[in-house]
Tab-separated table of C-alpha atoms in Angstrom:
chain	number	residue	atom	x	y	z
A	1	UNK	CA	-10.907	126.298	10.388
A	2	UNK	CA	-8.034	127.845	8.561
A	3	UNK	CA	-6.264	130.627	10.464
A	4	UNK	CA	-4.782	129.402	13.751
A	5	UNK	CA	-5.100	131.422	16.935
A	6	UNK	CA	-4.407	130.967	20.621
A	7	UNK	CA	-7.310	130.761	23.067
A	8	UNK	CA	-7.636	131.779	26.707
A	9	UNK	CA	-10.679	130.557	28.651
A	10	UNK	CA	-10.830	132.723	31.793
A	11	UNK	CA	-13.376	131.941	34.492
A	12	UNK	CA	-13.755	135.438	35.941
A	13	UNK	CA	-14.414	138.891	34.508
A	14	UNK	CA	-11.122	140.165	35.944
A	15	UNK	CA	-9.355	137.293	34.237
A	16	UNK	CA	-11.046	138.097	30.930
A	17	UNK	CA	-10.211	141.793	31.160
A	18	UNK	CA	-6.601	141.002	32.074
A	19	UNK	CA	-6.332	138.676	29.085
A	20	UNK	CA	-7.694	141.423	26.809
A	21	UNK	CA	-5.282	143.988	28.280
A	22	UNK	CA	-2.184	141.854	27.772
A	23	UNK	CA	-2.163	141.928	24.001
A	24	UNK	CA	1.386	143.252	23.656
A	25	UNK	CA	0.938	144.087	19.978
A	26	UNK	CA	-1.120	140.983	19.223
A	27	UNK	CA	-4.670	141.168	17.911
A	28	UNK	CA	-6.781	139.876	20.800
A	29	UNK	CA	-10.538	139.443	20.360
A	30	UNK	CA	-13.188	138.434	22.884
A	31	UNK	CA	-15.510	135.634	21.758
A	32	UNK	CA	-18.869	134.724	23.281
A	33	UNK	CA	-21.358	132.994	20.956
A	34	UNK	CA	-18.992	133.249	17.995
A	35	UNK	CA	-21.896	133.316	15.568
A	36	UNK	CA	-20.397	136.290	13.722
A	37	UNK	CA	-16.767	136.022	14.718
A	38	UNK	CA	-16.088	132.427	13.704
A	39	UNK	CA	-17.650	133.132	10.309
A	40	UNK	CA	-15.520	136.270	9.937
A	41	UNK	CA	-12.339	134.417	10.890
A	42	UNK	CA	-13.112	131.670	8.419
A	43	UNK	CA	-13.626	134.300	5.717
A	44	UNK	CA	-10.361	136.004	6.808
A	45	UNK	CA	-12.190	139.230	7.618
A	46	UNK	CA	-10.812	138.913	11.156
A	47	UNK	CA	-7.317	137.599	11.899
A	48	UNK	CA	-6.900	137.322	15.660
A	49	UNK	CA	-3.631	136.106	17.146
A	50	UNK	CA	-5.443	135.269	20.355
A	51	UNK	CA	-9.048	134.888	21.434
A	52	UNK	CA	-10.506	135.304	24.898
A	53	UNK	CA	-13.410	132.881	25.301
A	54	UNK	CA	-16.107	134.306	27.574
A	55	UNK	CA	-18.155	131.110	27.918
A	56	UNK	CA	-17.126	130.511	31.541
A	57	UNK	CA	-17.479	134.104	32.775
A	58	UNK	CA	-20.755	133.949	34.685
A	59	UNK	CA	-20.486	137.580	35.836
A	60	UNK	CA	-21.584	138.492	32.303
A	61	UNK	CA	-24.907	136.681	32.784
A	62	UNK	CA	-28.070	137.637	34.616
A	63	UNK	CA	-30.944	140.055	34.225
A	64	UNK	CA	-31.936	142.589	36.847
A	65	UNK	CA	-35.335	144.239	36.928
A	66	UNK	CA	-34.979	147.211	39.244
A	67	UNK	CA	-37.636	149.777	40.095
A	68	UNK	CA	-36.247	152.211	37.546
A	69	UNK	CA	-33.926	150.325	35.235
A	70	UNK	CA	-33.594	146.976	33.560
A	71	UNK	CA	-30.090	145.621	33.201
A	72	UNK	CA	-28.914	142.515	31.400
A	73	UNK	CA	-25.471	140.930	31.264
A	74	UNK	CA	-23.537	141.142	28.016
A	75	UNK	CA	-23.560	137.370	27.591
A	76	UNK	CA	-27.362	137.218	27.696
A	77	UNK	CA	-28.290	135.218	24.607
A	78	UNK	CA	-31.075	135.938	22.157
A	79	UNK	CA	-32.842	132.816	23.473
A	80	UNK	CA	-32.479	134.110	27.056
A	81	UNK	CA	-34.480	137.185	25.991
A	82	UNK	CA	-37.175	134.980	24.469
A	83	UNK	CA	-37.481	132.920	27.652
A	84	UNK	CA	-37.942	135.976	29.883
A	85	UNK	CA	-41.542	136.955	30.650
A	86	UNK	CA	-40.233	140.198	32.206
A	87	UNK	CA	-38.521	141.198	28.955
A	88	UNK	CA	-41.697	140.310	27.063
A	89	UNK	CA	-43.581	142.686	29.347
A	90	UNK	CA	-41.010	145.478	29.503
A	91	UNK	CA	-39.529	145.441	26.004
A	92	UNK	CA	-41.817	143.732	23.483
A	93	UNK	CA	-39.757	145.149	20.602
A	94	UNK	CA	-36.754	143.137	21.782
A	95	UNK	CA	-38.831	139.963	21.811
A	96	UNK	CA	-40.073	140.622	18.282
A	97	UNK	CA	-36.468	141.135	17.131
A	98	UNK	CA	-35.296	138.047	19.023
A	99	UNK	CA	-38.010	135.810	17.561
A	100	UNK	CA	-36.913	136.507	14.000
A	101	UNK	CA	-33.182	136.491	14.812
A	102	UNK	CA	-31.097	133.959	12.870
A	103	UNK	CA	-32.023	130.339	13.508
A	104	UNK	CA	-32.556	128.420	16.764
A	105	UNK	CA	-28.899	127.459	17.219
A	106	UNK	CA	-27.702	131.007	16.556
A	107	UNK	CA	-30.294	132.391	18.991
A	108	UNK	CA	-29.091	129.898	21.618
A	109	UNK	CA	-25.487	131.093	21.499
A	110	UNK	CA	-25.498	134.593	19.953
A	111	UNK	CA	-25.356	137.270	22.645
A	112	UNK	CA	-26.813	140.743	23.031
A	113	UNK	CA	-23.370	142.298	23.537
A	114	UNK	CA	-22.081	140.423	20.506
A	115	UNK	CA	-24.913	141.706	18.345
A	116	UNK	CA	-24.079	145.258	19.438
A	117	UNK	CA	-20.303	144.899	19.170
A	118	UNK	CA	-20.291	143.213	15.765
A	119	UNK	CA	-21.427	146.577	14.406
A	120	UNK	CA	-23.561	145.225	11.606
A	121	UNK	CA	-25.876	147.825	10.049
A	122	UNK	CA	-28.475	145.029	10.083
A	123	UNK	CA	-28.101	144.121	13.793
A	124	UNK	CA	-31.657	143.237	14.832
A	125	UNK	CA	-31.428	143.880	18.565
A	126	UNK	CA	-30.003	147.358	18.146
A	127	UNK	CA	-33.041	149.309	16.831
A	128	UNK	CA	-35.204	148.178	19.776
A	129	UNK	CA	-32.421	148.980	22.260
A	130	UNK	CA	-31.871	152.421	20.701
A	131	UNK	CA	-35.557	153.265	21.097
A	132	UNK	CA	-35.347	152.162	24.746
A	133	UNK	CA	-32.468	154.648	25.365
A	134	UNK	CA	-30.136	151.766	26.218
A	135	UNK	CA	-26.812	152.420	27.869
A	136	UNK	CA	-23.730	150.201	27.722
A	137	UNK	CA	-21.280	149.443	30.495
A	138	UNK	CA	-17.811	149.100	29.005
A	139	UNK	CA	-15.186	147.612	31.291
A	140	UNK	CA	-11.447	147.235	30.895
A	141	UNK	CA	-8.783	146.115	33.346
A	142	UNK	CA	-8.160	149.753	34.273
A	143	UNK	CA	-11.591	151.429	34.193
A	144	UNK	CA	-15.333	151.066	33.762
A	145	UNK	CA	-17.436	153.589	31.870
A	146	UNK	CA	-20.991	153.919	30.651
A	147	UNK	CA	-21.911	155.092	27.193
A	148	UNK	CA	-25.255	155.691	25.524
A	149	UNK	CA	-25.843	153.130	22.770
A	150	UNK	CA	-26.774	156.163	20.675
A	151	UNK	CA	-23.118	157.293	20.904
A	152	UNK	CA	-21.591	153.850	20.331
A	153	UNK	CA	-21.393	153.619	16.560
A	154	UNK	CA	-18.867	155.851	14.829
A	155	UNK	CA	-19.143	154.573	11.258
A	156	UNK	CA	-19.550	151.415	9.216
A	157	UNK	CA	-18.321	148.583	11.484
A	158	UNK	CA	-16.591	151.180	13.659
A	159	UNK	CA	-17.511	151.522	17.289
A	160	UNK	CA	-16.418	153.221	20.474
A	161	UNK	CA	-15.269	150.007	22.158
A	162	UNK	CA	-11.512	149.922	22.705
A	163	UNK	CA	-9.858	146.541	21.978
A	164	UNK	CA	-9.273	145.934	25.701
A	165	UNK	CA	-12.895	146.651	26.655
A	166	UNK	CA	-15.895	144.377	27.026
A	167	UNK	CA	-19.562	145.322	26.925
A	168	UNK	CA	-20.374	143.871	30.337
A	169	UNK	CA	-23.964	145.084	30.738
A	170	UNK	CA	-26.761	146.691	28.770
A	171	UNK	CA	-29.367	148.683	30.671
A	172	UNK	CA	-32.322	150.913	29.960
A	173	UNK	CA	-34.922	152.830	31.938
A	174	UNK	CA	-38.347	151.293	32.420
A	175	UNK	CA	-40.847	152.719	29.990
A	176	UNK	CA	-43.226	155.370	31.302
A	177	UNK	CA	-46.894	154.472	31.745
A	178	UNK	CA	-48.835	154.461	28.506
A	179	UNK	CA	-45.999	153.547	26.165
A	180	UNK	CA	-45.806	151.357	23.088
A	181	UNK	CA	-42.611	149.640	22.020
A	182	UNK	CA	-42.587	147.823	18.681
A	183	UNK	CA	-40.243	146.475	16.021
A	184	UNK	CA	-40.825	145.331	12.474
A	185	UNK	CA	-38.284	143.276	10.581
A	186	UNK	CA	-38.780	143.243	6.834
A	187	UNK	CA	-36.807	140.372	5.306
A	188	UNK	CA	-37.038	137.835	2.508
A	189	UNK	CA	-38.050	135.087	4.933
A	190	UNK	CA	-39.367	134.935	8.482
A	191	UNK	CA	-36.286	133.178	9.824
A	192	UNK	CA	-32.538	132.975	9.245
A	193	UNK	CA	-32.659	136.075	7.057
A	194	UNK	CA	-30.691	139.301	7.053
A	195	UNK	CA	-32.915	142.332	7.522
A	196	UNK	CA	-33.862	144.382	4.453
A	197	UNK	CA	-35.409	147.162	6.536
A	198	UNK	CA	-35.797	147.188	10.306
A	199	UNK	CA	-37.864	149.801	12.123
A	200	UNK	CA	-38.292	150.144	15.881
A	201	UNK	CA	-40.675	152.650	17.429
A	202	UNK	CA	-41.190	153.591	21.061
A	203	UNK	CA	-43.933	156.100	21.773
A	204	UNK	CA	-45.138	157.451	25.094
A	205	UNK	CA	-48.342	159.424	25.475
A	206	UNK	CA	-49.247	161.779	28.343
A	207	UNK	CA	-52.076	164.327	28.543
A	208	UNK	CA	-53.156	163.593	25.007
A	209	UNK	CA	-49.824	164.380	23.406
A	210	UNK	CA	-46.827	162.336	22.365
A	211	UNK	CA	-44.454	162.964	25.273
A	212	UNK	CA	-41.584	160.916	23.899
A	213	UNK	CA	-40.861	159.439	20.464
A	214	UNK	CA	-38.002	157.181	19.470
A	215	UNK	CA	-37.569	155.788	15.988
A	216	UNK	CA	-34.553	153.693	14.968
A	217	UNK	CA	-33.741	152.101	11.636
A	218	UNK	CA	-31.633	149.100	10.630
A	219	UNK	CA	-30.118	148.178	7.272
A	220	UNK	CA	-30.676	151.598	5.704
A	221	UNK	CA	-27.454	153.399	6.711
A	222	UNK	CA	-23.820	152.462	7.487
A	223	UNK	CA	-24.879	152.009	11.117
A	224	UNK	CA	-28.128	151.315	12.944
A	225	UNK	CA	-29.320	154.769	13.968
A	226	UNK	CA	-32.117	156.816	15.416
A	227	UNK	CA	-33.874	159.287	13.140
A	228	UNK	CA	-34.119	162.263	15.456
A	229	UNK	CA	-35.503	164.406	12.629
A	230	UNK	CA	-38.593	162.201	12.588
A	231	UNK	CA	-38.829	161.973	16.382
A	232	UNK	CA	-38.800	165.786	16.634
A	233	UNK	CA	-41.840	166.015	14.368
A	234	UNK	CA	-43.867	163.927	16.835
A	235	UNK	CA	-42.735	164.974	20.298
A	236	UNK	CA	-45.045	167.385	22.136
A	237	UNK	CA	-47.813	166.954	19.581
A	238	UNK	CA	-51.255	165.380	19.470
A	239	UNK	CA	-50.578	163.159	16.499
A	240	UNK	CA	-52.583	163.472	13.297
A	241	UNK	CA	-52.242	161.509	10.070
A	242	UNK	CA	-50.552	164.557	8.527
A	243	UNK	CA	-47.958	164.737	11.311
A	244	UNK	CA	-47.306	161.007	11.116
A	245	UNK	CA	-46.838	161.346	7.344
A	246	UNK	CA	-44.380	164.141	7.948
A	247	UNK	CA	-42.393	161.998	10.411
A	248	UNK	CA	-42.395	159.012	8.035
A	249	UNK	CA	-41.158	161.215	5.202
A	250	UNK	CA	-38.439	162.625	7.466
A	251	UNK	CA	-37.311	159.090	8.312
A	252	UNK	CA	-37.204	158.138	4.634
A	253	UNK	CA	-35.396	161.260	3.518
A	254	UNK	CA	-32.707	161.100	6.210
A	255	UNK	CA	-31.797	157.421	5.820
A	256	UNK	CA	-29.002	156.526	3.400
A	257	UNK	CA	-29.706	153.028	2.065
A	258	UNK	CA	-27.696	151.214	-0.581
A	259	UNK	CA	-28.559	148.732	-3.316
A	260	UNK	CA	-27.434	145.241	-2.385
A	261	UNK	CA	-28.249	141.599	-3.013
A	262	UNK	CA	-31.347	141.789	-0.795
A	263	UNK	CA	-33.076	144.978	-1.988
A	264	UNK	CA	-32.619	148.252	-3.819
A	265	UNK	CA	-32.019	151.539	-2.059
A	266	UNK	CA	-35.314	152.841	-3.459
A	267	UNK	CA	-37.273	149.903	-2.056
A	268	UNK	CA	-35.621	150.353	1.316
A	269	UNK	CA	-36.455	154.059	1.401
A	270	UNK	CA	-40.059	153.306	0.419
A	271	UNK	CA	-40.393	150.687	3.161
A	272	UNK	CA	-38.830	152.955	5.808
A	273	UNK	CA	-41.587	155.462	5.091
A	274	UNK	CA	-44.380	152.867	5.029
A	275	UNK	CA	-43.219	151.034	8.152
A	276	UNK	CA	-42.572	154.188	10.157
A	277	UNK	CA	-46.070	155.414	9.277
A	278	UNK	CA	-47.586	152.047	10.176
A	279	UNK	CA	-45.791	151.542	13.495
A	280	UNK	CA	-46.323	155.116	14.703
A	281	UNK	CA	-50.008	155.024	13.704
A	282	UNK	CA	-50.557	151.704	15.484
A	283	UNK	CA	-48.797	152.945	18.606
A	284	UNK	CA	-50.706	156.234	18.686
A	285	UNK	CA	-54.061	154.568	18.046
A	286	UNK	CA	-53.436	152.177	20.905
A	287	UNK	CA	-52.305	154.817	23.393
A	288	UNK	CA	-54.218	158.016	22.654
B	1	UNK	CA	2.909	126.683	15.877
B	2	UNK	CA	-0.188	127.263	17.989
B	3	UNK	CA	-0.605	125.286	21.146
B	4	UNK	CA	-2.487	122.009	20.985
B	5	UNK	CA	-4.230	120.620	24.017
B	6	UNK	CA	-5.613	117.239	24.927
B	7	UNK	CA	-9.250	117.724	25.856
B	8	UNK	CA	-11.917	115.364	27.046
B	9	UNK	CA	-15.234	115.558	25.243
B	10	UNK	CA	-18.234	113.800	26.729
B	11	UNK	CA	-20.063	112.576	23.627
B	12	UNK	CA	-23.330	110.639	23.886
B	13	UNK	CA	-22.472	109.654	27.447
B	14	UNK	CA	-18.925	108.432	26.707
B	15	UNK	CA	-15.720	110.312	27.403
B	16	UNK	CA	-13.411	110.662	24.399
B	17	UNK	CA	-10.030	112.311	24.311
B	18	UNK	CA	-8.528	114.218	21.439
B	19	UNK	CA	-5.586	116.549	20.891
B	20	UNK	CA	-6.615	119.737	19.080
B	21	UNK	CA	-5.356	123.269	18.467
B	22	UNK	CA	-7.479	126.153	19.796
B	23	UNK	CA	-8.993	127.049	16.439
B	24	UNK	CA	-10.458	123.561	15.870
B	25	UNK	CA	-14.260	123.700	15.822
B	26	UNK	CA	-16.405	121.179	17.651
B	27	UNK	CA	-17.688	120.013	14.252
B	28	UNK	CA	-14.154	119.237	13.094
B	29	UNK	CA	-13.290	117.568	16.400
B	30	UNK	CA	-16.421	115.382	16.387
B	31	UNK	CA	-15.820	114.190	12.834
B	32	UNK	CA	-12.127	113.632	13.601
B	33	UNK	CA	-13.237	111.371	16.456
B	34	UNK	CA	-15.423	109.388	14.058
B	35	UNK	CA	-18.809	110.989	14.677
B	36	UNK	CA	-19.620	111.241	10.995
B	37	UNK	CA	-23.333	111.592	11.772
B	38	UNK	CA	-22.581	115.267	12.470
B	39	UNK	CA	-22.680	116.864	9.017
B	40	UNK	CA	-20.764	119.792	7.600
B	41	UNK	CA	-22.907	122.100	5.486
B	42	UNK	CA	-22.433	125.851	5.213
B	43	UNK	CA	-19.986	126.429	8.100
B	44	UNK	CA	-21.693	129.799	8.603
B	45	UNK	CA	-24.512	129.061	11.039
B	46	UNK	CA	-27.183	129.131	8.342
B	47	UNK	CA	-27.945	125.473	7.535
B	48	UNK	CA	-27.966	123.648	10.879
B	49	UNK	CA	-26.590	120.376	9.439
B	50	UNK	CA	-23.918	120.356	12.172
B	51	UNK	CA	-26.308	120.888	15.101
B	52	UNK	CA	-25.630	119.020	18.328
B	53	UNK	CA	-26.941	119.405	21.864
B	54	UNK	CA	-24.509	121.006	24.285
B	55	UNK	CA	-25.765	120.484	27.833
B	56	UNK	CA	-29.190	119.984	26.265
B	57	UNK	CA	-29.140	123.157	24.168
B	58	UNK	CA	-28.992	123.012	20.362
B	59	UNK	CA	-25.895	124.702	18.941
B	60	UNK	CA	-24.157	124.811	15.579
B	61	UNK	CA	-20.991	122.789	16.150
B	62	UNK	CA	-19.336	124.647	13.232
B	63	UNK	CA	-19.473	127.869	15.292
B	64	UNK	CA	-18.356	126.283	18.571
B	65	UNK	CA	-14.689	125.934	19.465
B	66	UNK	CA	-13.843	122.408	20.605
B	67	UNK	CA	-11.944	123.622	23.677
B	68	UNK	CA	-15.056	125.499	24.831
B	69	UNK	CA	-17.110	122.276	24.697
B	70	UNK	CA	-14.795	120.358	27.021
B	71	UNK	CA	-16.598	119.204	30.149
B	72	UNK	CA	-20.027	119.665	28.625
B	73	UNK	CA	-22.487	116.972	27.652
B	74	UNK	CA	-22.485	116.641	23.849
B	75	UNK	CA	-25.353	114.783	22.175
B	76	UNK	CA	-25.347	113.930	18.479
B	77	UNK	CA	-28.247	112.353	16.617
B	78	UNK	CA	-26.675	108.936	17.296
B	79	UNK	CA	-26.928	109.622	21.001
B	80	UNK	CA	-30.705	109.878	20.794
B	81	UNK	CA	-31.259	106.377	19.479
B	82	UNK	CA	-30.250	103.822	16.865
B	83	UNK	CA	-31.867	101.334	14.487
B	84	UNK	CA	-32.583	98.886	17.314
B	85	UNK	CA	-33.961	101.501	19.694
B	86	UNK	CA	-34.884	104.610	17.726
B	87	UNK	CA	-35.920	107.810	19.435
B	88	UNK	CA	-39.576	108.722	18.745
B	89	UNK	CA	-38.297	111.512	16.477
B	90	UNK	CA	-36.161	109.098	14.466
B	91	UNK	CA	-39.091	106.702	14.196
B	92	UNK	CA	-41.494	109.465	13.137
B	93	UNK	CA	-39.084	110.732	10.480
B	94	UNK	CA	-38.688	107.204	9.070
B	95	UNK	CA	-42.402	106.366	9.256
B	96	UNK	CA	-43.431	109.708	7.730
B	97	UNK	CA	-40.903	109.694	4.891
B	98	UNK	CA	-39.546	112.999	6.203
B	99	UNK	CA	-36.051	112.424	4.817
B	100	UNK	CA	-35.112	112.505	1.154
B	101	UNK	CA	-31.342	112.727	0.672
B	102	UNK	CA	-31.063	112.818	4.459
B	103	UNK	CA	-28.038	115.093	4.779
B	104	UNK	CA	-29.853	117.729	6.856
B	105	UNK	CA	-31.753	115.256	9.005
B	106	UNK	CA	-29.213	114.723	11.838
B	107	UNK	CA	-29.236	118.464	12.504
B	108	UNK	CA	-32.992	118.739	12.076
B	109	UNK	CA	-33.643	115.932	14.561
B	110	UNK	CA	-31.356	117.647	17.068
B	111	UNK	CA	-33.234	120.947	16.614
B	112	UNK	CA	-36.532	119.060	16.854
B	113	UNK	CA	-35.424	117.454	20.130
B	114	UNK	CA	-34.682	120.928	21.506
B	115	UNK	CA	-38.081	122.196	20.291
B	116	UNK	CA	-39.979	119.357	21.991
B	117	UNK	CA	-37.930	119.675	25.190
B	118	UNK	CA	-39.041	123.300	25.446
B	119	UNK	CA	-42.540	122.841	23.999
B	120	UNK	CA	-43.829	119.307	24.723
B	121	UNK	CA	-46.957	120.223	22.763
B	122	UNK	CA	-45.442	122.339	19.993
B	123	UNK	CA	-47.630	124.587	17.852
B	124	UNK	CA	-46.850	124.865	14.165
B	125	UNK	CA	-45.309	128.262	14.959
B	126	UNK	CA	-43.066	126.663	17.613
B	127	UNK	CA	-41.908	124.093	15.058
B	128	UNK	CA	-41.340	126.616	12.260
B	129	UNK	CA	-39.530	129.056	14.532
B	130	UNK	CA	-37.458	126.265	16.035
B	131	UNK	CA	-36.407	124.978	12.619
B	132	UNK	CA	-35.571	128.404	11.201
B	133	UNK	CA	-31.871	127.577	11.434
B	134	UNK	CA	-32.097	124.299	9.502
B	135	UNK	CA	-32.133	124.157	5.733
B	136	UNK	CA	-33.357	121.186	3.694
B	137	UNK	CA	-32.818	121.425	-0.035
B	138	UNK	CA	-34.918	118.365	-0.958
B	139	UNK	CA	-38.295	118.717	0.683
B	140	UNK	CA	-40.889	121.382	1.155
B	141	UNK	CA	-40.475	120.839	4.907
B	142	UNK	CA	-44.102	119.710	5.219
B	143	UNK	CA	-43.286	116.117	6.099
B	144	UNK	CA	-40.574	117.299	8.466
B	145	UNK	CA	-43.069	119.490	10.349
B	146	UNK	CA	-45.563	116.614	10.425
B	147	UNK	CA	-42.965	114.150	11.711
B	148	UNK	CA	-42.020	116.482	14.565
B	149	UNK	CA	-45.668	116.975	15.544
B	150	UNK	CA	-46.221	113.183	15.378
B	151	UNK	CA	-43.149	112.519	17.511
B	152	UNK	CA	-44.302	115.055	20.096
B	153	UNK	CA	-47.691	113.305	20.219
B	154	UNK	CA	-45.979	109.923	20.660
B	155	UNK	CA	-43.689	111.240	23.386
B	156	UNK	CA	-46.597	112.702	25.352
B	157	UNK	CA	-48.547	109.460	24.930
B	158	UNK	CA	-45.585	107.527	26.308
B	159	UNK	CA	-45.445	109.893	29.255
B	160	UNK	CA	-42.172	111.611	28.486
B	161	UNK	CA	-39.693	109.608	26.468
B	162	UNK	CA	-36.037	110.626	26.888
């Protein structure tokens, strides 16, 4: 690799947070799987003076399945998700995203917190987590706070994490009874491909109406985001094809895709509409 | 100048020492130590040519910092077997003509080892999903998939080869 940096390898979370806090004007970056960061450093998009390796910090591992919430450590890898039958039961959208995530070696080392913190508009784990109402625990040497994932992204590759903070845990409430939770990744290939359009849908049904709707889109805006305009069309309603059409059109008209090497903006907008319609229809048909 | 550190890497069961700066990747360190069977392809985590096992788990050595691999068990394709005593995967790849230019094969055999460790009776989906991070620019992958399935059959027949 080309640009030299120093490296700390703390063995505790306190040690890692202290190392991040003691920058003193240097650029200090945490590194877990490195599957984005090493590539960015090599391409000179990131120029850290010092890195804090998190590979020995076991406090960032572990999944907890409580009566009300599910909580996973920031260093949980994509492969850890795939190996968890509880995640498969509780958050099938995350499993679908994890299956098609990068290649085997990237899944083995790339972490959930890293996927969130890298801020890519194409981050595959983020649409499922947004539709699960995920919350982040952000810790620094001086304080710990929680933040809704929905409030985390501020703009293209800009996020609410301060340089001295780590995403230590990701948690979300268990889904209500009678819920569907799905994700569709549209890409050029079924593996090792960057998403052209990603759509996650979580729908809950109670008393014959849609009690809760969450729709989140990847790769069609500067950040991964929910489309609350489309969710509002569905919530409180007994869904009909006309209502689902209206929600799909709202999703397509509020996203802001660009033309790039993988697809045109027009194609992306078209597929947002088609996939939103498909996933919401499938969820409703299964639940209602 | 950045700090360099002498680290001990446990490679294919043998301890080897090297002095490296913090930004040296495991791929660079392994090749520096003479392990030329570990190939450098894209250096972006896309091609899998540099794959090694780290404590039994397949990783891209181009994305792993050498310091972070110290103390862990590193296995390259040479650690699985050699010409005199090939691993069932190596034998199946040779018997099935699964290599053309061969550049990607060390990484593919490492990924295949990880696939079979997790799925002793891999489905085609297990094999395809497990190889999604390995690119071969010669073949249509068909013979590679077949060789992995054959090796898995052989390993089960032998009652669990290493």
